[in-house]
Short mmCIF file of C-alpha atoms and ligand atoms in Angstrom, two decimals:
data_model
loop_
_atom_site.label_atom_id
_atom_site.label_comp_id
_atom_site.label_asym_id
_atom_site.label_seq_id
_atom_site.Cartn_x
_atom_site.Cartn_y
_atom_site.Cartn_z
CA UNK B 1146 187.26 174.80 34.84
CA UNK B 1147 186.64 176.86 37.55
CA UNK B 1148 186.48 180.55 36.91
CA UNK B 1149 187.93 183.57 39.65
CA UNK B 1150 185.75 186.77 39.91
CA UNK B 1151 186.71 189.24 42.30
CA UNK B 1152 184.44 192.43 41.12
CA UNK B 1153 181.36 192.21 42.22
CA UNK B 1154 179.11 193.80 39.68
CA UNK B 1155 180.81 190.82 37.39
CA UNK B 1156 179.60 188.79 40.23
CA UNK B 1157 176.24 190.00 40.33
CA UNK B 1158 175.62 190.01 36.47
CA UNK B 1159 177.11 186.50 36.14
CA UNK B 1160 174.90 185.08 39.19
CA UNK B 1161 171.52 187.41 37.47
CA UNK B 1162 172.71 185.38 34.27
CA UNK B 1163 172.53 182.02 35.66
CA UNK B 1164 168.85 182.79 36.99
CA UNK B 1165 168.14 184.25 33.94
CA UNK B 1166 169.13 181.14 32.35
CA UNK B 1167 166.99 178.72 35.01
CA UNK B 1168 170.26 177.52 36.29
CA UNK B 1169 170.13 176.98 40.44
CA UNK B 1170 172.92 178.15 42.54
CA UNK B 1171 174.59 176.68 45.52
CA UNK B 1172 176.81 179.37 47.86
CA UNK B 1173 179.15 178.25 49.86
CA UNK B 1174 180.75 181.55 51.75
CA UNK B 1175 184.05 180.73 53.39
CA UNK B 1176 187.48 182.40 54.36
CA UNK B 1177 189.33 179.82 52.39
CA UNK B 1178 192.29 177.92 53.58
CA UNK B 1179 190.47 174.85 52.32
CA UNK B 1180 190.30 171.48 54.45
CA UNK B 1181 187.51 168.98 53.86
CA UNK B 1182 185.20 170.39 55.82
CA UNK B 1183 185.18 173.25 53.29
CA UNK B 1184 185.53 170.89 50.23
CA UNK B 1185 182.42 168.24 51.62
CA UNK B 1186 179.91 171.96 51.78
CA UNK B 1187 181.27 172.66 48.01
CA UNK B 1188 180.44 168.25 47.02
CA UNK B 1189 177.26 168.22 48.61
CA UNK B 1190 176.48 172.16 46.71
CA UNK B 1191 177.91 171.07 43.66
CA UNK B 1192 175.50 167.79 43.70
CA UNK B 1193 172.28 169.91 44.65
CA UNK B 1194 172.54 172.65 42.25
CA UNK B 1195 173.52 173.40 38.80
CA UNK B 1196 175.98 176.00 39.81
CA UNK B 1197 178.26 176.89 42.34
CA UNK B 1198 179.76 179.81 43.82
CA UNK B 1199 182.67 179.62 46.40
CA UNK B 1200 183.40 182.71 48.24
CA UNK B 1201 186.50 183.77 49.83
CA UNK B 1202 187.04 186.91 51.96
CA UNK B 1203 188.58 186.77 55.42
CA UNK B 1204 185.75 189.86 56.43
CA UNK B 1205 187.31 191.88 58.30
CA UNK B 1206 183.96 193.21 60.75
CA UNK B 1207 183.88 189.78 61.95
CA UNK B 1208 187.24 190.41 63.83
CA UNK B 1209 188.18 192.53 66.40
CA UNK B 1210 191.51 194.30 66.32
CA UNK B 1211 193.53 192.36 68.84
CA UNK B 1212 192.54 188.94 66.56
CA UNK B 1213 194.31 186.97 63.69
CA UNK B 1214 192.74 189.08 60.79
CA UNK B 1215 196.69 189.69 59.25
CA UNK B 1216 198.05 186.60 60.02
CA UNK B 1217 194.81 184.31 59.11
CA UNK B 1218 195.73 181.47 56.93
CA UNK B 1219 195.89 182.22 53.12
CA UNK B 1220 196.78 180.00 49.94
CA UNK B 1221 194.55 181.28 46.57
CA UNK B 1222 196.07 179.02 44.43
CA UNK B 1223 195.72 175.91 46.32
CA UNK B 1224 192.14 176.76 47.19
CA UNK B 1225 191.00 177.37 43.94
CA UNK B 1226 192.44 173.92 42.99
CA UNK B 1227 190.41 172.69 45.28
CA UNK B 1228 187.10 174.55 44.85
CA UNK B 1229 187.47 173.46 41.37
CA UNK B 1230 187.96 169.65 42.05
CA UNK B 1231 184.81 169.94 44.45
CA UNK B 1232 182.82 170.72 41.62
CA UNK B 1233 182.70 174.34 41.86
CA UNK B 1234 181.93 176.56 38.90
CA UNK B 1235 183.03 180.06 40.37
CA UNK B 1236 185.36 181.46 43.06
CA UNK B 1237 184.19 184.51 44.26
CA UNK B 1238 187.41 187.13 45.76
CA UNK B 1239 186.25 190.47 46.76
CA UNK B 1240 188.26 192.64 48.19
CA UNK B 1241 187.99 194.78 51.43
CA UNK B 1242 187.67 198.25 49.77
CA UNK B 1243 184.69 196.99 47.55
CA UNK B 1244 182.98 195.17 50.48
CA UNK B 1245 183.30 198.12 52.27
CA UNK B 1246 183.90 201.21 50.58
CA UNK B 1247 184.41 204.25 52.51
CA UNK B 1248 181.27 205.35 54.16
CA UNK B 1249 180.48 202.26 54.37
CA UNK B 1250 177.05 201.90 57.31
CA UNK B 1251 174.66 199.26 57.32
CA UNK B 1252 175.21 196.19 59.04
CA UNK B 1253 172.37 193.22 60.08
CA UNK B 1254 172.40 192.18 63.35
CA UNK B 1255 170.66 189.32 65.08
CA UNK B 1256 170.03 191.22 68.51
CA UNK B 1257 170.50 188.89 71.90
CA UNK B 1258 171.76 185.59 69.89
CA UNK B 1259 174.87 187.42 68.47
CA UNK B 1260 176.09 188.16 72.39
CA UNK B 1261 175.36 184.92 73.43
CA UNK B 1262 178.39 181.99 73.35
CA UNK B 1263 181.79 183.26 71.01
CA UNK B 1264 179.98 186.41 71.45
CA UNK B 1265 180.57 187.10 74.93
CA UNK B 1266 184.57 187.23 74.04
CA UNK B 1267 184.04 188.24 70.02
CA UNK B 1268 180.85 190.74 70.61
CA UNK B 1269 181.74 192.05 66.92
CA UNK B 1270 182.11 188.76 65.32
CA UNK B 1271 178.48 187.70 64.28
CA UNK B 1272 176.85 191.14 63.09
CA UNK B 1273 180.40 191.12 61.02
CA UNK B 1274 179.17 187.45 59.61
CA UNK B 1275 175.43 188.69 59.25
CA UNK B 1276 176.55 191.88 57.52
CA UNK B 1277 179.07 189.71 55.24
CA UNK B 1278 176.31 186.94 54.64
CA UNK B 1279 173.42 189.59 53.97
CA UNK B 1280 175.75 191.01 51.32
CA UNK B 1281 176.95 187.87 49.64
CA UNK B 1282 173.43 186.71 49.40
CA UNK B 1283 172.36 189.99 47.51
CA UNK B 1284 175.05 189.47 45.05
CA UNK B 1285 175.00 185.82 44.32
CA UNK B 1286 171.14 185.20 44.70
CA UNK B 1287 171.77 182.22 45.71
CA UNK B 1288 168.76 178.95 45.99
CA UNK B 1289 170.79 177.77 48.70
CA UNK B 1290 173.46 178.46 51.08
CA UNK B 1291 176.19 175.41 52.47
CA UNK B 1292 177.14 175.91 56.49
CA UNK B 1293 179.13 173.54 58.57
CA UNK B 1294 177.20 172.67 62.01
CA UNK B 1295 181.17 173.06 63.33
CA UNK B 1296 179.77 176.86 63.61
CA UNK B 1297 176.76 175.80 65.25
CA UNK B 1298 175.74 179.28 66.81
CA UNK B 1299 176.78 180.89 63.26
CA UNK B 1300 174.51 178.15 61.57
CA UNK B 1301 171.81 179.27 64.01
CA UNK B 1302 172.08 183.24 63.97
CA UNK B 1303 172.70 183.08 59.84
CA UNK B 1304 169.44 180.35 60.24
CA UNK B 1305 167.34 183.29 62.16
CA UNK B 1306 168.45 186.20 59.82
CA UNK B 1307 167.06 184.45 56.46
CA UNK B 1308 163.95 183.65 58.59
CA UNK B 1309 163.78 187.55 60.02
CA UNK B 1310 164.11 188.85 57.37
CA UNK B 1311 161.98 186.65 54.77
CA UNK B 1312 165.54 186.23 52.25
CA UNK B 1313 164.37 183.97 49.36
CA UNK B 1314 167.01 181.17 50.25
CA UNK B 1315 167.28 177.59 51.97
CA UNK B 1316 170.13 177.22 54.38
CA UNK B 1317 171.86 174.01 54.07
CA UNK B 1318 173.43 172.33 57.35
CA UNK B 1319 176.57 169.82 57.02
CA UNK B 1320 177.98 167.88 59.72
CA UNK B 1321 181.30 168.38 61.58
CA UNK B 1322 184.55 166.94 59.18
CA UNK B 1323 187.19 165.41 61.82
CA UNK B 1324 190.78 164.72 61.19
CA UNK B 1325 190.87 160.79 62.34
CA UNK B 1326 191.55 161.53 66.04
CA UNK B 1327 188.69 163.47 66.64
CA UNK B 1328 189.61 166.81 66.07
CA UNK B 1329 187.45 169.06 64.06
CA UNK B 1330 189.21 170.35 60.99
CA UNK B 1331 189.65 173.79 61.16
CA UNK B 1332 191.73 176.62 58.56
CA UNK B 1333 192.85 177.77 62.71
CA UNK B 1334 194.67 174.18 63.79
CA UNK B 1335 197.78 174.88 61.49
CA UNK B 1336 198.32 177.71 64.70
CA UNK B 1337 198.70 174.74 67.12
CA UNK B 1338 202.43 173.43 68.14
CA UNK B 1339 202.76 169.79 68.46
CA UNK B 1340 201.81 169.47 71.93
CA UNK B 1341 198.93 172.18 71.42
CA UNK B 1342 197.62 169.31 68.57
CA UNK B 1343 198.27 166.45 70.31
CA UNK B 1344 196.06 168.53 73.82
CA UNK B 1345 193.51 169.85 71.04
CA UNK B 1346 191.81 166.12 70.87
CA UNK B 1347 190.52 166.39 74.51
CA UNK B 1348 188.16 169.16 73.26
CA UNK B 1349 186.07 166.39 71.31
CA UNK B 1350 186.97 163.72 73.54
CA UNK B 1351 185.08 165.92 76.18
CA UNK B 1352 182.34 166.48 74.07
CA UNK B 1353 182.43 162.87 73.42
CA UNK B 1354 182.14 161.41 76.98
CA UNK B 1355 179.55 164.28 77.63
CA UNK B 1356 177.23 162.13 74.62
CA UNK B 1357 178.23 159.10 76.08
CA UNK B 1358 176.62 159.64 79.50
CA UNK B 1359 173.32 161.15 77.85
CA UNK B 1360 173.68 158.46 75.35
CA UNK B 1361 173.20 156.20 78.64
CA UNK B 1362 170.42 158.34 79.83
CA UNK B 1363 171.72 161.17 81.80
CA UNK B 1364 169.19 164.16 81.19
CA UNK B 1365 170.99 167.09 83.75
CA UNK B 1366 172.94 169.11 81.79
CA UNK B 1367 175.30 169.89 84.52
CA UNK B 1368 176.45 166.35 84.75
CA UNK B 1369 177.15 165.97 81.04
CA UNK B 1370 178.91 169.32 81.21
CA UNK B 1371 181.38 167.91 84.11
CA UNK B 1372 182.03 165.13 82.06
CA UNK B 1373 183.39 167.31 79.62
CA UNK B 1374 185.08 169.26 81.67
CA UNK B 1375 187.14 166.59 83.35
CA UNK B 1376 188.21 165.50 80.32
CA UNK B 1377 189.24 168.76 79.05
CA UNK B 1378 191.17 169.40 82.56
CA UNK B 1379 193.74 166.83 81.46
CA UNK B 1380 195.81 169.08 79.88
CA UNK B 1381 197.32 172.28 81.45
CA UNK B 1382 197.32 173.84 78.02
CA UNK B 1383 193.51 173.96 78.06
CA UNK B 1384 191.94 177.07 78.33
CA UNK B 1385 188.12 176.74 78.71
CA UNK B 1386 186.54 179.79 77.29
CA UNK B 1387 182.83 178.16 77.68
CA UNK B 1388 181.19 175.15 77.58
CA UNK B 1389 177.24 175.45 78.00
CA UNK B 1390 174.14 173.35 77.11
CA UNK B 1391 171.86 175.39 75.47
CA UNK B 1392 168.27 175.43 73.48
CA UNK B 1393 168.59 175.34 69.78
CA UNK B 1394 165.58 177.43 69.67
CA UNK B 1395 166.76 180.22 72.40
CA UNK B 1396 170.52 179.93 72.67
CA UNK B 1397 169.80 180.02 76.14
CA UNK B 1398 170.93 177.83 78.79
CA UNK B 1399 168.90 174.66 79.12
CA UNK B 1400 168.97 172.46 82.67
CA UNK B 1401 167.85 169.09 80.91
CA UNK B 1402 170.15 167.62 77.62
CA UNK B 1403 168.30 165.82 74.99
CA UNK B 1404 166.68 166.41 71.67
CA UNK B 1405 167.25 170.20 70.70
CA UNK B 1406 169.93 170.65 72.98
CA UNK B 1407 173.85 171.79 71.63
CA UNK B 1408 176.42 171.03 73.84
CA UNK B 1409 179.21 173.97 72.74
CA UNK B 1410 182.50 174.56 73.68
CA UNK B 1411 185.23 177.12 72.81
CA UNK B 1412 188.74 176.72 74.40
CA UNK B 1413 192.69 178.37 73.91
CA UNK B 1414 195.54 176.35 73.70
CA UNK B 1415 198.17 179.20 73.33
CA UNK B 1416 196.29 181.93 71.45
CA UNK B 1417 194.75 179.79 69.21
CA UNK B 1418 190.83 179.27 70.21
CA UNK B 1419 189.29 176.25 68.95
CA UNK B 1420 185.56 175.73 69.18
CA UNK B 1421 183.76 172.76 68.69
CA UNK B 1422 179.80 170.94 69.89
CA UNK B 1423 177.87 168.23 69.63
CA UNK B 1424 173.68 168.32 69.29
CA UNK B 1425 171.61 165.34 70.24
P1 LIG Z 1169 185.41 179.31 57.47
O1 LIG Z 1169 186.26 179.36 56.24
O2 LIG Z 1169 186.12 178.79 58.68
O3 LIG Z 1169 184.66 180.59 57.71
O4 LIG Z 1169 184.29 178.22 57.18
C1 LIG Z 1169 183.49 178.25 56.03
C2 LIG Z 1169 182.39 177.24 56.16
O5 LIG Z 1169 182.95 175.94 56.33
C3 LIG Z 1169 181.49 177.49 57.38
O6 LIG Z 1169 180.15 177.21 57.02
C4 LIG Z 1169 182.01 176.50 58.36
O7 LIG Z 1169 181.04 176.10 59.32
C5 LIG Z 1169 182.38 175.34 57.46
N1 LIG Z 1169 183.35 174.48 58.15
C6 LIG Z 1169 184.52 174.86 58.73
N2 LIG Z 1169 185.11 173.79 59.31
C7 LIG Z 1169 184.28 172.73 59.11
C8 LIG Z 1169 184.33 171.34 59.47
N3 LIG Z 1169 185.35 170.84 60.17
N4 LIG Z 1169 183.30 170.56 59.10
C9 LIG Z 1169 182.26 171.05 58.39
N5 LIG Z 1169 182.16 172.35 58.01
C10 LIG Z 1169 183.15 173.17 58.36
#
């Protein structure tokens, strides 16, 4: 049975235990409001290591004030249900004040990449998920660490920061869960109206016929990008934020698609921003 810790010198002391005892431990840090995109990161943890730890904090440096911090998706209960049927062996709940007691200073930053992408219209939102990440690490010592490639440029930035900074820990990278029309599950779609939902599949569909025309050998990055974008201009409710093909190794903007490029894309529908990307 899955146990609930939300103190995190209990936290520390029972992942110090567990090392102590030989045991490996699988992390999979989330916000909770579990689909399976969050339960296939705690199967594919739970069949890698002997333990796992869940964690759940909606972190609040990783949003700025006008976002959906209060109103972000929440459901303990269920999610523990569900961390527990993935295999899990802990839940991990801090709370804001211990994450970040007054005073609180020191965050980890991964300069140039962070402002890049989401960052251009969240330019707190990665050194938030660095700081958070940095911190879980150090209490959970984890031997590995569970991201979905949904997130690519998180995947990439938290990627760089165990690499900067020499942290003793692999960083595991899961494909993209869709619901069956495409759509790429995320704790955000319950936001979307029906007609938001129904618009929200043109977001892979774009990404979709952008693969299809480098599948066929397009290499200019501009013409896969038009691709998508037609596709995504079928609905008025579309907002493009960005859509860019960039380097995997630079996060900067790459003329030629192919092997080591990401195709990304972030767009509204209402208020709700959905992001989403494919990699060749
Ligand atoms: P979140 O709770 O949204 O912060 O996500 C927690 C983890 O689940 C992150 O590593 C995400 O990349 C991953 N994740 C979220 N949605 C998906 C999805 N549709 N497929 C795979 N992984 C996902």
């Amino acid at each position: 049975m899955i146990q609930r810790i939300s103190a995190i010198e209990e936290m520390k002391a029972v992942a110090a235990g567990l090392r102590r005892d030989g045991k490996s431990i699988g992390l999979v840090p989330t916000m909770g409001y579990f689909h399976e995109g969050h339960t296939s990161l705690m199967l594919r943890s739970a069949a890698d290591n002997d333990d796992t730890i869940v964690t759940l904090f909606v972190n609040p440096t990783q949003f700025s004030p006008c976002e959906d911090l209060e109103k972000y998706p929440r459901n303990l209960e269920r999610d523990t249900k569900l961390a527990d049927e993935a295999g899990a062996s802990f839940l991990f709940t801090p709370d804001n004040a211990s994450m970040y007691p007054a005073g609180y200073k020191t965050y980890v930053t991964v300069e140039g990449w962070s402002s890049r992408l989401c960052g251009i219209s969240r330019p707190i939102h990665f050194r938030g998920v660095t700081t958070v990440c940095a911190k879980l690490f150090n209490i959970c010592a984890p031997d590995r660490a569970y991201f979905g490639m949904k997130d690519a440029q998180q995947l990439l930035i938290i990627k760089k920061m165990v690499r900067d900074l020499n942290m003793n820990l692999e960083i595991v990278a899961m494909p993209t869960v869709r619901e069956s029309d495409g759509l790429a599950m995320s704790s955000r779609n319950v936001y979307l109206n029906p007609e938001q939902r129904k618009a929200a599949t043109l977001i892979s569909a774009g990404l979709t016929e952008a693969k299809k025309l480098v599948e066929a050998g397009e290499t200019r990055a501009e013409k896969a990008l038009e691709a998508a974008r037609a596709k995504l201009a079928e609905s008025p409710l579309i907002k493009i934020d960005y859509l860019e093909a960039v380097s995997e190794d630079t996060l900067e903007p790459t003329q030629d698609v192919g092997p080591g490029t990401l195709i990304a894309v972030a767009a509204y529908l209402g208020a709700t921003r959905l992001i989403d990307n494919l990699s060749f």
